[in-house]
C-alpha cells in the first residue's frame, strides 16, 4: 500500500528534499531549549523580519554557535562541567543542545545577540524579483 504525502501530486515537481525535511522535523521531539519566533514589522520599506529567541540561561557566548548550512539555521550549545566546584545539590545540569530551523529560499540571517540569557537571531527575506521568462518552442520535423 502506498502512502499519500502532501507532495505526491504529479503537479508538484522537485519537492523531494522538502518532503524529507518535513519527515525529519516530525521525528525530532526535543523541546530544549524553549524558543519564540516573532514577526517584526517592516520599517522604512525594508523587508519583513523575523526574530528567533532561544532561552539559553547559563550559556556564555563562547558556549554557543550559530551557523547556516544550506537552507538550515543551526544553533548549538555546549557547556562543560566545572570540576573545581563541589555541589551539594545539582539541579541545573550542564547540557548540550542543537536546534535546527529550516529556512525558506532567500531567507538571510542578519545577526545574533545574547542578552540576559536570551539568544536572539534576526532574519529577513528581501522581496523577490518577479521574473517572467518566455520559453522558445523548437519545432523538429
N, CA, C and O of each residue as an XYZ file, in Angstrom:
564
protein
N       0.847     -1.177      0.000
C       0.000      0.000      0.000
C       0.893      1.241      0.000
O       1.785      1.362      0.840
N       0.663      2.145     -0.918
C       1.490      3.349     -0.978
C       0.909      4.419     -0.070
O      -0.303      4.503      0.126
N       1.785      5.220      0.468
C       1.400      6.256      1.415
C       1.195      7.573      0.673
O       2.003      7.940     -0.181
N       0.136      8.270      0.992
C      -0.139      9.576      0.385
C       0.604     10.643      1.175
O       0.518     10.686      2.402
N       1.315     11.482      0.489
C       2.045     12.572      1.137
C       1.556     13.888      0.559
O       0.938     13.907     -0.506
N       1.827     14.992      1.253
C       1.387     16.292      0.729
C       1.999     16.628     -0.631
O       1.440     17.422     -1.387
N       3.138     16.027     -0.937
C       3.827     16.338     -2.182
C       3.684     15.231     -3.218
O       4.507     15.139     -4.129
N       2.661     14.388     -3.102
C       2.512     13.261     -4.021
C       1.801     13.639     -5.323
O       1.679     12.807     -6.222
N       1.340     14.868     -5.430
C       0.670     15.296     -6.658
C       1.674     15.334     -7.809
O       2.806     15.779     -7.622
N       1.277     14.877     -8.991
C       2.195     14.927    -10.140
C       2.469     16.353    -10.606
O       3.360     16.565    -11.428
N       1.726     17.332    -10.102
C       1.944     18.725    -10.476
C       3.029     19.398     -9.634
O       3.489     20.488     -9.976
N       3.436     18.763     -8.546
C       4.477     19.310     -7.681
C       5.783     18.601     -8.011
O       6.006     17.467     -7.589
N       6.634     19.270     -8.761
C       7.882     18.670     -9.225
C       9.067     19.198     -8.436
O       9.170     20.402     -8.198
N       9.961     18.306     -8.030
C      11.200     18.705     -7.376
C      11.072     19.014     -5.897
O      11.925     19.710     -5.348
N      10.036     18.521     -5.232
C       9.834     18.793     -3.805
C      10.271     17.617     -2.931
O       9.880     17.543     -1.766
N      11.067     16.703     -3.467
C      11.504     15.532     -2.707
C      12.291     15.932     -1.462
O      12.078     15.374     -0.385
N      13.201     16.900     -1.608
C      14.018     17.332     -0.475
C      13.147     17.964      0.606
O      13.401     17.779      1.796
N      12.129     18.705      0.200
C      11.225     19.335      1.167
C      10.470     18.266      1.948
O      10.290     18.387      3.160
N      10.034     17.232      1.261
C       9.301     16.156      1.930
C      10.187     15.450      2.956
O       9.730     15.141      4.057
N      11.443     15.193      2.608
C      12.371     14.560      3.539
C      12.646     15.456      4.742
O      12.762     14.970      5.867
N      12.750     16.753      4.509
C      12.968     17.699      5.604
C      11.787     17.695      6.557
O      11.975     17.711      7.774
N      10.575     17.673      6.025
C       9.382     17.639      6.875
C       9.317     16.353      7.699
O       8.922     16.384      8.864
N       9.698     15.237      7.107
C       9.712     13.975      7.842
C      10.734     14.017      8.972
O      10.463     13.543     10.075
N      11.920     14.590      8.696
C      12.963     14.696      9.712
C      12.515     15.590     10.866
O      12.773     15.290     12.032
N      11.840     16.691     10.529
C      11.355     17.604     11.568
C      10.281     16.950     12.428
O      10.226     17.188     13.635
N       9.432     16.133     11.824
C       8.377     15.463     12.577
C       8.956     14.470     13.579
O       8.363     14.231     14.631
N      10.113     13.889     13.256
C      10.722     12.894     14.132
C      11.481     13.529     15.294
O      11.644     12.892     16.335
N      11.949     14.764     15.142
C      12.720     15.390     16.219
C      11.764     15.927     17.273
O      10.986     16.843     17.010
N      11.830     15.344     18.475
C      10.878     15.703     19.511
C      11.483     16.471     20.672
O      10.786     16.753     21.647
N      12.774     16.821     20.592
C      13.420     17.515     21.696
C      12.900     18.945     21.798
O      12.830     19.660     20.798
N      12.542     19.352     22.998
C      11.976     20.689     23.174
C      12.934     21.622     23.912
O      12.515     22.669     24.406
N      14.208     21.258     23.994
C      15.183     22.093     24.690
C      16.137     22.703     23.694
O      16.613     21.982     22.817
N      16.437     23.932     23.766
C      15.889     24.934     24.679
C      14.573     25.497     24.129
O      14.331     25.448     22.923
N      13.728     26.029     25.014
C      12.488     26.647     24.525
C      12.802     27.878     23.683
O      13.836     28.518     23.873
N      11.913     28.207     22.758
C      12.176     29.330     21.851
C      10.877     30.011     21.464
O       9.793     29.439     21.579
N      11.012     31.246     21.004
C       9.909     32.017     20.424
C      10.300     32.394     19.005
O      11.482     32.550     18.697
N       9.312     32.539     18.153
C       9.521     33.109     16.816
C       8.524     34.239     16.674
O       7.320     34.041     16.840
N       9.023     35.417     16.368
C       8.127     36.571     16.239
C       8.381     37.290     14.924
O       9.486     37.275     14.382
N       7.326     37.917     14.433
C       7.390     38.707     13.213
C       7.599     40.156     13.632
O       6.836     40.702     14.428
N       8.640     40.767     13.086
C       8.913     42.173     13.346
C       8.409     42.964     12.153
O       8.660     42.591     11.007
N       7.710     44.040     12.409
C       7.136     44.835     11.329
C       8.189     45.378     10.386
O       9.292     45.727     10.805
N       7.852     45.446      9.140
C       8.744     46.031      8.138
C       8.742     47.544      8.322
O       7.685     48.166      8.422
N       9.921     48.120      8.367
C      10.035     49.567      8.580
C      10.783     50.205      7.423
O      11.717     49.618      6.876
N      10.372     51.393      7.059
C      11.040     52.172      6.011
C      11.155     51.415      4.699
O      12.162     51.533      4.000
N      10.148     50.649      4.363
C      10.149     49.945      3.086
C      11.084     48.747      3.049
O      11.276     48.147      1.992
N      11.673     48.389      4.196
C      12.572     47.241      4.229
C      11.752     45.953      4.254
O      10.538     45.967      4.458
N      12.439     44.864      4.044
C      11.777     43.560      4.016
C      11.278     43.169      5.398
O      11.778     43.642      6.419
N      10.286     42.298      5.404
C       9.765     41.766      6.657
C      10.881     41.009      7.384
O      11.691     40.324      6.760
N      10.908     41.145      8.711
C      11.937     40.484      9.503
C      11.303     39.513     10.492
O      10.161     39.684     10.919
N      12.077     38.494     10.841
C      11.680     37.526     11.853
C      12.762     37.503     12.931
O      13.930     37.778     12.656
N      12.364     37.175     14.153
C      13.324     37.022     15.245
C      13.035     35.709     15.954
O      11.910     35.447     16.378
N      14.082     34.885     16.073
C      14.013     33.649     16.845
C      14.746     33.929     18.150
O      15.906     34.342     18.140
N      14.074     33.705     19.269
C      14.681     33.931     20.582
C      14.702     32.616     21.339
O      13.659     32.000     21.557
N      15.897     32.185     21.742
C      16.069     30.939     22.476
C      16.473     31.246     23.911
O      17.296     32.131     24.148
N      15.902     30.525     24.870
C      16.247     30.676     26.272
C      17.493     29.824     26.551
O      17.416     28.598     26.623
N      18.631     30.492     26.705
C      19.907     29.790     26.879
C      20.596     30.229     28.169
O      21.801     30.480     28.180
N      19.829     30.319     29.252
C      20.388     30.736     30.538
C      21.537     29.823     30.929
O      21.443     28.601     30.809
N      22.617     30.426     31.397
C      23.785     29.662     31.821
C      24.807     29.437     30.724
O      25.908     28.963     31.002
N      24.474     29.762     29.494
C      25.416     29.615     28.390
C      26.115     30.945     28.141
O      25.467     31.989     28.071
N      27.420     30.906     28.010
C      28.193     32.091     27.642
C      28.283     32.164     26.120
O      27.963     31.199     25.425
N      28.712     33.295     25.617
C      28.864     33.463     24.167
C      29.772     32.384     23.585
O      29.514     31.874     22.495
N      30.831     32.038     24.310
C      31.778     31.032     23.818
C      31.181     29.622     23.806
O      31.718     28.735     23.143
N      30.076     29.406     24.532
C      29.414     28.101     24.567
C      28.432     27.915     23.418
O      27.963     26.801     23.183
N      28.112     28.994     22.695
C      27.081     28.966     21.661
C      27.691     29.084     20.276
O      28.724     29.727     20.087
N      27.040     28.459     19.317
C      27.479     28.501     17.927
C      26.237     28.623     17.045
O      25.333     27.791     17.121
N      26.195     29.654     16.216
C      25.075     29.873     15.300
C      25.635     29.793     13.885
O      26.520     30.568     13.521
N      25.126     28.861     13.090
C      25.610     28.684     11.720
C      24.436     28.475     10.774
O      23.329     28.132     11.189
N      24.709     28.690      9.495
C      23.759     28.305      8.455
C      24.444     27.260      7.584
O      25.599     27.419      7.190
N      23.724     26.206      7.297
C      24.199     25.145      6.415
C      23.103     24.876      5.410
O      22.016     24.424      5.767
N      23.391     25.155      4.153
C      22.417     25.046      3.072
C      21.192     25.868      3.431
O      21.289     27.093      3.502
N      20.060     25.256      3.657
C      18.849     26.027      3.959
C      18.423     25.859      5.412
O      17.234     25.926      5.723
N      19.395     25.640      6.308
C      19.080     25.462      7.717
C      19.863     26.443      8.583
O      21.035     26.723      8.333
N      19.188     26.953      9.601
C      19.834     27.715     10.661
C      20.032     26.734     11.804
O      19.074     26.123     12.276
N      21.279     26.582     12.254
C      21.591     25.617     13.303
C      22.190     26.373     14.482
O      23.179     27.092     14.340
N      21.571     26.197     15.652
C      22.062     26.804     16.883
C      22.507     25.667     17.785
O      21.722     24.775     18.110
N      23.777     25.704     18.190
C      24.333     24.667     19.055
C      24.811     25.298     20.360
O      25.303     26.426     20.376
N      24.660     24.562     21.435
C      25.165     24.989     22.728
C      25.913     23.854     23.395
O      25.435     22.721     23.448
N      27.105     24.176     23.910
C      27.924     23.165     24.591
C      28.448     23.769     25.881
O      29.177     24.760     25.859
N      28.077     23.171     27.005
C      28.609     23.583     28.298
C      29.503     22.476     28.817
O      29.255     21.295     28.573
N      30.537     22.862     29.528
C      31.421     21.881     30.126
C      31.224     21.908     31.637
O      30.946     22.954     32.222
N      31.371     20.760     32.247
C      31.251     20.667     33.703
C      32.452     21.336     34.362
O      33.595     21.139     33.948
N      32.179     22.121     35.383
C      33.232     22.767     36.162
C      33.627     21.797     37.264
O      32.891     21.617     38.233
N      34.792     21.171     37.114
C      35.224     20.141     38.062
C      35.754     20.728     39.363
O      35.942     19.993     40.333
N      35.998     22.039     39.406
C      36.523     22.660     40.615
C      35.428     22.965     41.632
O      35.730     23.271     42.786
N      34.184     22.887     41.233
C      33.069     23.204     42.133
C      32.530     21.933     42.771
O      32.456     20.886     42.128
N      32.153     22.034     44.042
C      31.556     20.904     44.740
C      30.089     21.237     45.007
O      29.777     22.175     45.741
N      29.205     20.463     44.407
C      27.776     20.707     44.527
C      27.183     19.868     45.654
O      27.462     18.673     45.753
N      26.376     20.483     46.495
C      25.600     19.746     47.485
C      24.299     19.263     46.858
O      23.759     18.226     47.244
N      23.804     20.022     45.891
C      22.632     19.635     45.100
C      22.869     20.127     43.679
O      23.268     21.274     43.480
N      22.632     19.285     42.707
C      22.854     19.656     41.299
C      21.526     19.563     40.569
O      21.153     18.496     40.082
N      20.809     20.684     40.492
C      19.522     20.723     39.791
C      19.626     21.346     38.421
O      18.723     21.204     37.597
N      20.735     22.044     38.171
C      20.955     22.681     36.868
C      22.082     21.912     36.182
O      23.250     22.040     36.548
N      21.722     21.136     35.212
C      22.704     20.297     34.527
C      23.392     21.078     33.416
O      22.777     21.918     32.759
N      24.666     20.792     33.217
C      25.384     21.318     32.056
C      25.039     20.388     30.900
O      25.411     19.214     30.909
N      24.339     20.905     29.919
C      23.907     20.040     28.836
C      24.190     20.668     27.491
O      24.464     21.864     27.389
N      24.119     19.854     26.472
C      24.333     20.296     25.105
C      22.998     20.305     24.385
O      22.059     19.606     24.766
N      22.935     21.115     23.335
C      21.733     21.094     22.510
C      22.096     21.463     21.085
O      23.135     22.061     20.809
N      21.212     21.089     20.211
C      21.273     21.522     18.810
C      19.847     21.745     18.354
O      19.019     20.836     18.427
N      19.557     22.933     17.888
C      18.210     23.294     17.432
C      18.342     23.723     15.975
O      19.138     24.606     15.657
N      17.561     23.098     15.084
C      17.612     23.399     13.653
C      16.308     24.057     13.208
O      15.219     23.652     13.615
N      16.441     25.067     12.375
C      15.298     25.742     11.771
C      15.506     25.703     10.262
O      16.558     26.109      9.769
N      14.522     25.222      9.536
C      14.605     25.187      8.077
C      14.217     26.552      7.545
O      13.167     27.091      7.895
N      15.072     27.109      6.696
C      14.856     28.444      6.148
C      14.323     28.339      4.724
O      14.774     27.505      3.938
N      13.373     29.184      4.408
C      12.849     29.250      3.039
C      13.909     29.857      2.135
O      14.838     30.516      2.603
N      13.764     29.633      0.851
C      14.697     30.228     -0.109
C      14.703     31.739      0.045
O      13.647     32.363      0.146
N      15.875     32.317      0.063
C      16.007     33.766      0.147
C      16.118     34.311      1.555
O      16.429     35.490      1.730
N      15.869     33.479      2.577
C      15.991     33.948      3.959
C      17.458     34.191      4.284
O      18.327     33.400      3.918
N      17.725     35.313      4.986
C      19.093     35.655      5.374
C      19.148     35.895      6.876
O      18.224     36.462      7.459
N      20.236     35.460      7.493
C      20.467     35.750      8.905
C      21.168     37.098      8.967
O      22.239     37.280      8.387
N      20.553     38.048      9.678
C      21.110     39.396      9.807
C      22.149     39.440     10.920
O      23.212     40.040     10.763
N      21.835     38.798     12.051
C      22.762     38.805     13.171
C      22.187     38.076     14.361
O      21.031     37.655     14.351
N      23.012     37.930     15.397
C      22.597     37.254     16.625
C      23.098     38.063     17.813
O      24.161     38.681     17.752
N      22.310     38.052     18.911
C      22.660     38.809     20.104
C      22.294     37.994     21.339
O      21.211     37.413     21.417
N      23.215     37.962     22.305
C      22.981     37.278     23.574
C      22.826     38.336     24.657
O      23.731     39.135     24.897
N      21.655     38.330     25.313
C      21.383     39.331     26.348
C      20.450     38.728     27.389
O      19.391     38.198     27.051
N      20.848     38.812     28.660
C      20.034     38.327     29.783
C      19.590     36.873     29.617
O      18.449     36.535     29.935
N      20.466     36.027     29.132
C      20.139     34.611     28.986
C      19.273     34.272     27.794
O      18.821     33.134     27.662
N      19.028     35.257     26.905
C      18.232     35.023     25.699
C      19.102     35.263     24.471
O      19.742     36.307     24.348
N      19.120     34.304     23.577
C      19.831     34.443     22.312
C      18.815     34.790     21.242
O      17.910     34.005     20.961
N      18.960     35.960     20.646
C      18.052     36.405     19.584
C      18.776     36.349     18.253
O      19.883     36.870     18.116
N      18.150     35.715     17.277
C      18.691     35.619     15.916
C      17.693     36.296     14.991
O      16.538     35.879     14.905
N      18.140     37.348     14.295
C      17.270     38.093     13.393
C      17.469     37.624     11.961
O      18.591     37.387     11.513
N      16.347     37.495     11.253
C      16.357     37.053      9.861
C      15.508     38.001      9.033
O      14.615     38.670      9.552
N      15.793     38.048      7.753
C      14.922     38.781      6.844
C      14.840     38.046      5.519
O      15.637     37.157      5.220
N      13.857     38.444      4.744
C      13.699     37.889      3.399
C      13.429     39.055      2.465
O      12.321     39.589      2.432
N      14.446     39.450      1.706
C      14.220     40.541      0.755
C      13.143     40.163     -0.252
O      12.974     38.993     -0.595
N      12.432     41.160     -0.710
C      11.365     40.927     -1.697
C      11.973     40.326     -2.962
O      12.899     40.888     -3.547
N      11.449     39.193     -3.368
C      11.955     38.514     -4.560
C      11.518     39.263     -5.818
O      10.424     39.823     -5.893
N      12.406     39.246     -6.785
C      12.061     39.863     -8.070
C      11.073     38.960     -8.795
O      11.221     37.738     -8.812
N      10.085     39.570     -9.381
C       9.114     38.805    -10.171
C       9.695     38.680    -11.575
O       9.846     39.671    -12.290
N      10.011     37.466    -11.949
C      10.682     37.217    -13.211
C       9.762     36.424    -14.124
O       9.302     35.338    -13.772
N       9.501     36.974    -15.289
C       8.726     36.277    -16.313
C       9.677     36.042    -17.474
O      10.309     36.972    -17.974
N       9.770     34.807    -17.889
C      10.697     34.467    -18.960
C       9.961     33.703    -20.047
O       9.268     32.725    -19.766
N      10.109     34.138    -21.258
C       9.496     33.478    -22.414
C      10.354     32.290    -22.816
O      11.564     32.424    -22.999
N       9.735     31.142    -22.951
C      10.427     29.927    -23.355
C      10.135     29.685    -24.828
O       8.980     29.554    -25.235
N      11.200     29.629    -25.617
C      11.039     29.368    -27.048
C      10.706     27.899    -27.274
O      11.228     27.010    -26.601
N       9.839     27.676    -28.224
C       9.437     26.312    -28.575
C      10.110     25.969    -29.888
O       9.940     26.662    -30.891
N      10.886     24.876    -29.867
C      11.533     24.463    -31.103
C      10.671     23.410    -31.792
O      10.027     22.588    -31.139
N      10.671     23.450    -33.107
C       9.871     22.520    -33.907
C      10.845     21.651    -34.681
O      11.717     22.142    -35.397
N      10.670     20.328    -34.517
C      11.522     19.380    -35.238
C      10.666     18.611    -36.213
O       9.597     18.110    -35.866
N      11.144     18.525    -37.433
C      10.401     17.790    -38.479
C      10.799     16.364    -38.569
O      10.266     15.625    -39.396
